[in-house]
Amino acid sequence: NAGVTQTPKFQVLKTGQSMTLQCAQDMNHEYMSWYRQDPGMGLRLIHYSVGAGITDQGEVPNGYNVSRSTTEDFPLRLLSAAPSQTSVYFCASSYAGWDKNNSPLHFGNGTRLTVT
Amino acid sequence: AQSVSQHNHHVILSEAASLELGCNYSYGGTVNLFWYVQYPGQHLQLLLKYFSGDPLVKGIKGFEAEFIKSKFSFNLRKPSVQWSDTAEYFCAVNVPGTYKYIFGTGTRLKVLA
């Protein structure tokens, strides 16, 4: 049982490049989400999904796209990287719905992204 | 909109000192409350959670938190900290049914050996 797996761990991009951050979970969680962590700002929600084919925006969605074609995977796409997107990105998942014991979030190990 | 405030941004303690980290949230209805810990270079891990029932919640590694509804607070406590408690601590709130978790800005705790 690997939990939440994120790849890559580190990435350096040039302004304007695109890339996809991968996230996979093997706990059959319906809910998956992406956060970015910046000093002094805590974690801010980028996008989330409550099931395959369903996604929605969080607090800071601009510049990012997501899709959810399977329960297990929730990739985050940066279409045209900007220096303001330099951050640590965390994927997190949980059971959705309040008949599932009010499950807390399980986090991946993070991706440290630098955009120059 | 819901928000979470953690007033202590940096805390430095000596080993064996007592710890209390403040967390206040703004939302008038039912909430689920969490404390997460992030050790240096690692991902966030759940320390403890409150959904309902006894407002004093015990978590891992000797941590506990008390939910005071009238004060919209969920402060984290530990009677005697250890060097290994050096980490960043995040309070988080979830409104049932919204699927969104709102995190505070975090408190960096440094414990001196």
Tab-separated table of C-alpha atoms in Angstrom:
chain	number	residue	atom	x	y	z
A	1	ASN	CA	0.000	0.000	0.000
A	2	ALA	CA	1.995	3.007	-1.279
A	3	GLY	CA	-0.502	5.734	-0.263
A	4	VAL	CA	-0.166	8.925	-2.316
A	5	THR	CA	2.706	8.959	-4.798
A	6	GLN	CA	3.924	12.130	-6.462
A	7	THR	CA	6.445	12.483	-9.266
A	8	PRO	CA	8.838	14.110	-9.879
A	9	LYS	CA	10.309	15.172	-6.532
A	10	PHE	CA	12.184	18.109	-8.042
A	11	GLN	CA	11.762	20.023	-11.278
A	12	VAL	CA	13.310	23.121	-12.806
A	13	LEU	CA	11.491	24.821	-15.673
A	14	LYS	CA	12.114	27.851	-17.780
A	15	THR	CA	9.425	30.486	-18.124
A	16	GLY	CA	6.900	29.428	-20.735
A	17	GLN	CA	7.590	25.709	-20.553
A	18	SER	CA	4.813	23.270	-19.773
A	19	MET	CA	4.862	20.185	-17.611
A	20	THR	CA	2.658	17.751	-15.736
A	21	LEU	CA	2.987	16.839	-12.079
A	22	GLN	CA	1.814	13.316	-11.468
A	23	CYS	CA	-0.227	12.084	-8.508
A	24	ALA	CA	-1.493	8.580	-7.891
A	25	GLN	CA	-3.172	6.966	-4.903
A	26	ASP	CA	-3.959	3.332	-4.203
A	27	MET	CA	-6.465	3.769	-1.362
A	28	ASN	CA	-9.559	4.007	-3.561
A	29	HIS	CA	-10.122	7.572	-2.378
A	30	GLU	CA	-12.769	9.509	-4.230
A	31	TYR	CA	-11.438	12.921	-3.267
A	32	MET	CA	-8.115	14.170	-4.625
A	33	SER	CA	-6.646	17.648	-4.511
A	34	TRP	CA	-3.607	19.754	-5.292
A	35	TYR	CA	-2.121	22.349	-2.937
A	36	ARG	CA	0.775	24.683	-3.258
A	37	GLN	CA	2.834	25.588	-0.210
A	38	ASP	CA	4.564	28.952	-0.057
A	39	PRO	CA	6.438	30.471	2.905
A	40	GLY	CA	4.125	32.382	5.221
A	41	MET	CA	1.032	31.431	3.231
A	42	GLY	CA	0.411	27.891	4.341
A	43	LEU	CA	-1.271	25.548	1.885
A	44	ARG	CA	-3.555	26.905	-0.774
A	45	LEU	CA	-5.939	24.732	-2.737
A	46	ILE	CA	-5.416	24.776	-6.511
A	47	HIS	CA	-7.906	22.219	-7.850
A	48	TYR	CA	-9.789	19.263	-6.486
A	49	SER	CA	-11.842	16.320	-7.654
A	50	VAL	CA	-14.540	14.238	-5.965
A	51	GLY	CA	-14.478	11.431	-8.487
A	52	ALA	CA	-13.517	10.394	-11.994
A	53	GLY	CA	-14.676	12.970	-14.510
A	54	ILE	CA	-15.415	15.607	-11.837
A	55	THR	CA	-13.056	18.490	-11.094
A	56	ASP	CA	-13.436	21.933	-9.585
A	57	GLN	CA	-11.355	24.998	-8.844
A	58	GLY	CA	-9.855	25.879	-5.499
A	59	GLU	CA	-8.449	29.184	-4.246
A	60	VAL	CA	-5.629	29.630	-6.782
A	61	PRO	CA	-6.508	27.790	-10.020
A	62	ASN	CA	-5.095	30.219	-12.583
A	63	GLY	CA	-2.291	28.774	-14.702
A	64	TYR	CA	-3.122	25.174	-13.810
A	65	ASN	CA	-5.278	22.488	-15.385
A	66	VAL	CA	-6.380	19.136	-14.026
A	67	SER	CA	-8.271	16.096	-15.217
A	68	ARG	CA	-9.490	12.945	-13.511
A	69	SER	CA	-9.922	10.088	-15.926
A	70	THR	CA	-9.460	7.373	-13.283
A	71	THR	CA	-10.022	7.137	-9.530
A	72	GLU	CA	-6.294	6.593	-8.965
A	73	ASP	CA	-4.702	9.454	-10.920
A	74	PHE	CA	-4.989	13.233	-10.696
A	75	PRO	CA	-2.316	15.010	-12.758
A	76	LEU	CA	-1.681	18.751	-12.492
A	77	ARG	CA	-0.667	20.559	-15.672
A	78	LEU	CA	1.200	23.826	-15.888
A	79	LEU	CA	0.442	25.181	-19.333
A	80	SER	CA	3.021	27.973	-19.485
A	81	ALA	CA	5.191	28.136	-16.390
A	82	ALA	CA	5.813	31.464	-14.671
A	83	PRO	CA	8.243	32.353	-11.872
A	84	SER	CA	5.228	32.962	-9.605
A	85	GLN	CA	4.544	29.226	-9.819
A	86	THR	CA	7.793	28.416	-8.036
A	87	SER	CA	6.529	26.499	-5.024
A	88	VAL	CA	6.200	23.124	-3.362
A	89	TYR	CA	3.200	21.216	-4.640
A	90	PHE	CA	1.358	18.600	-2.608
A	91	CYS	CA	-1.248	16.147	-3.756
A	92	ALA	CA	-3.698	14.934	-1.125
A	93	SER	CA	-6.562	12.455	-1.108
A	94	SER	CA	-9.319	11.203	1.153
A	95	TYR	CA	-12.621	9.441	1.140
A	96	ALA	CA	-15.419	11.756	0.105
A	97	GLY	CA	-18.831	11.832	1.632
A	98	TRP	CA	-19.688	11.804	5.265
A	99	ASP	CA	-20.594	8.155	5.412
A	100	LYS	CA	-16.923	7.331	5.084
A	101	ASN	CA	-15.844	8.156	8.628
A	102	ASN	CA	-14.985	11.771	7.875
A	103	SER	CA	-11.633	10.798	6.467
A	104	PRO	CA	-8.693	13.175	6.882
A	105	LEU	CA	-6.371	14.041	4.024
A	106	HIS	CA	-3.436	11.826	3.090
A	107	PHE	CA	-0.555	13.737	1.523
A	108	GLY	CA	2.096	12.837	-0.993
A	109	ASN	CA	5.756	13.724	-0.470
A	110	GLY	CA	5.587	16.847	-2.586
A	111	THR	CA	7.184	18.229	-5.740
A	112	ARG	CA	9.561	21.159	-5.450
A	113	LEU	CA	9.214	23.243	-8.603
A	114	THR	CA	11.472	26.116	-9.593
A	115	VAL	CA	10.640	28.314	-12.575
A	116	THR	CA	13.454	30.521	-13.825
B	1	ALA	CA	-15.500	32.625	3.382
B	2	GLN	CA	-13.972	30.331	5.937
B	3	SER	CA	-10.524	31.161	7.231
B	4	VAL	CA	-8.079	29.771	9.740
B	5	SER	CA	-5.710	31.883	11.823
B	6	GLN	CA	-2.579	30.660	13.501
B	7	HIS	CA	-1.215	33.568	15.470
B	8	ASN	CA	2.160	32.100	16.408
B	9	HIS	CA	4.320	31.963	13.312
B	10	HIS	CA	7.555	30.946	15.013
B	11	VAL	CA	7.946	29.333	18.425
B	12	ILE	CA	11.218	28.382	20.083
B	13	LEU	CA	11.176	26.206	23.192
B	14	SER	CA	13.632	24.250	25.241
B	15	GLU	CA	13.150	20.525	25.681
B	16	ALA	CA	10.627	19.640	28.412
B	17	ALA	CA	8.831	22.965	28.070
B	18	SER	CA	5.081	22.954	27.578
B	19	LEU	CA	3.600	23.842	24.221
B	20	GLU	CA	0.393	25.531	23.203
B	21	LEU	CA	-0.243	26.605	19.611
B	22	GLY	CA	-3.276	28.707	18.855
B	23	CYS	CA	-5.774	28.073	16.080
B	24	ASN	CA	-8.934	30.079	15.431
B	25	TYR	CA	-11.355	29.665	12.584
B	26	SER	CA	-14.135	31.731	11.159
B	27	TYR	CA	-17.278	29.800	10.389
B	28	GLY	CA	-20.512	29.768	12.332
B	29	GLY	CA	-21.644	26.236	11.596
B	30	THR	CA	-20.423	22.703	12.152
B	31	VAL	CA	-16.792	22.075	11.289
B	32	ASN	CA	-14.289	19.271	11.309
B	33	LEU	CA	-10.915	20.275	12.726
B	34	PHE	CA	-7.443	18.903	12.169
B	35	TRP	CA	-3.851	19.442	13.159
B	36	TYR	CA	-1.169	18.318	10.741
B	37	VAL	CA	2.593	18.217	11.297
B	38	GLN	CA	5.299	18.587	8.680
B	39	TYR	CA	8.762	17.440	9.736
B	40	PRO	CA	11.678	18.985	7.825
B	41	GLY	CA	11.738	17.751	4.240
B	42	GLN	CA	8.653	15.596	4.662
B	43	HIS	CA	4.990	15.711	3.748
B	44	LEU	CA	2.145	16.634	6.063
B	45	GLN	CA	0.975	13.970	8.477
B	46	LEU	CA	-2.153	13.934	10.580
B	47	LEU	CA	-1.584	14.615	14.286
B	48	LEU	CA	-5.180	14.575	15.448
B	49	LYS	CA	-8.717	15.343	14.365
B	50	TYR	CA	-11.996	16.443	15.869
B	51	PHE	CA	-15.359	15.649	14.324
B	52	SER	CA	-17.757	15.494	17.259
B	53	GLY	CA	-18.084	14.333	20.867
B	54	ASP	CA	-15.479	14.960	23.551
B	55	PRO	CA	-13.907	18.356	22.786
B	56	LEU	CA	-10.555	17.215	24.177
B	57	VAL	CA	-8.885	15.145	21.513
B	58	LYS	CA	-5.738	13.101	21.957
B	59	GLY	CA	-3.426	12.439	19.046
B	60	ILE	CA	-0.127	10.783	18.337
B	61	LYS	CA	3.160	11.508	20.107
B	62	GLY	CA	1.504	12.966	23.215
B	63	PHE	CA	-0.264	15.829	21.477
B	64	GLU	CA	-3.787	16.891	22.363
B	65	ALA	CA	-6.137	19.646	21.270
B	66	GLU	CA	-9.216	21.218	22.765
B	67	PHE	CA	-12.163	22.417	20.742
B	68	ILE	CA	-13.846	25.437	22.320
B	69	LYS	CA	-16.882	26.169	20.207
B	70	SER	CA	-17.684	29.500	21.857
B	71	LYS	CA	-14.198	30.765	21.019
B	72	PHE	CA	-13.978	29.147	17.562
B	73	SER	CA	-10.669	27.718	18.700
B	74	PHE	CA	-8.818	24.428	18.436
B	75	ASN	CA	-5.522	24.897	20.247
B	76	LEU	CA	-2.810	22.267	20.169
B	77	ARG	CA	-0.983	21.318	23.366
B	78	LYS	CA	1.811	19.102	24.563
B	79	PRO	CA	2.936	19.022	28.205
B	80	SER	CA	6.620	18.380	27.497
B	81	VAL	CA	8.186	18.867	24.061
B	82	GLN	CA	11.129	16.948	22.679
B	83	TRP	CA	13.808	17.933	20.187
B	84	SER	CA	12.111	15.603	17.675
B	85	ASP	CA	8.977	17.781	17.774
B	86	THR	CA	10.811	20.403	15.725
B	87	ALA	CA	8.488	20.822	12.741
B	88	GLU	CA	5.854	23.014	11.193
B	89	TYR	CA	2.318	22.619	12.491
B	90	PHE	CA	-0.803	23.367	10.486
B	91	CYS	CA	-4.346	23.745	11.695
B	92	ALA	CA	-7.053	22.935	9.147
B	93	VAL	CA	-10.805	23.245	8.971
B	94	ASN	CA	-13.288	21.375	6.828
B	95	VAL	CA	-16.947	22.208	6.520
B	96	PRO	CA	-18.866	18.945	6.139
B	97	GLY	CA	-20.109	18.434	2.608
B	98	THR	CA	-17.889	21.049	0.949
B	99	TYR	CA	-14.855	18.803	0.289
B	100	LYS	CA	-12.603	21.800	0.866
B	101	TYR	CA	-10.002	21.981	3.591
B	102	ILE	CA	-8.802	25.420	4.659
B	103	PHE	CA	-5.345	25.510	6.182
B	104	GLY	CA	-3.775	28.051	8.471
B	105	THR	CA	-0.440	29.595	7.582
B	106	GLY	CA	1.437	27.264	9.895
B	107	THR	CA	3.588	27.593	13.016
B	108	ARG	CA	7.258	26.704	12.894
B	109	LEU	CA	8.317	25.105	16.150
B	110	LYS	CA	11.983	24.762	17.053
B	111	VAL	CA	12.872	22.775	20.125
B	112	LEU	CA	16.321	23.343	21.542
B	113	ALA	CA	18.093	20.309	22.972
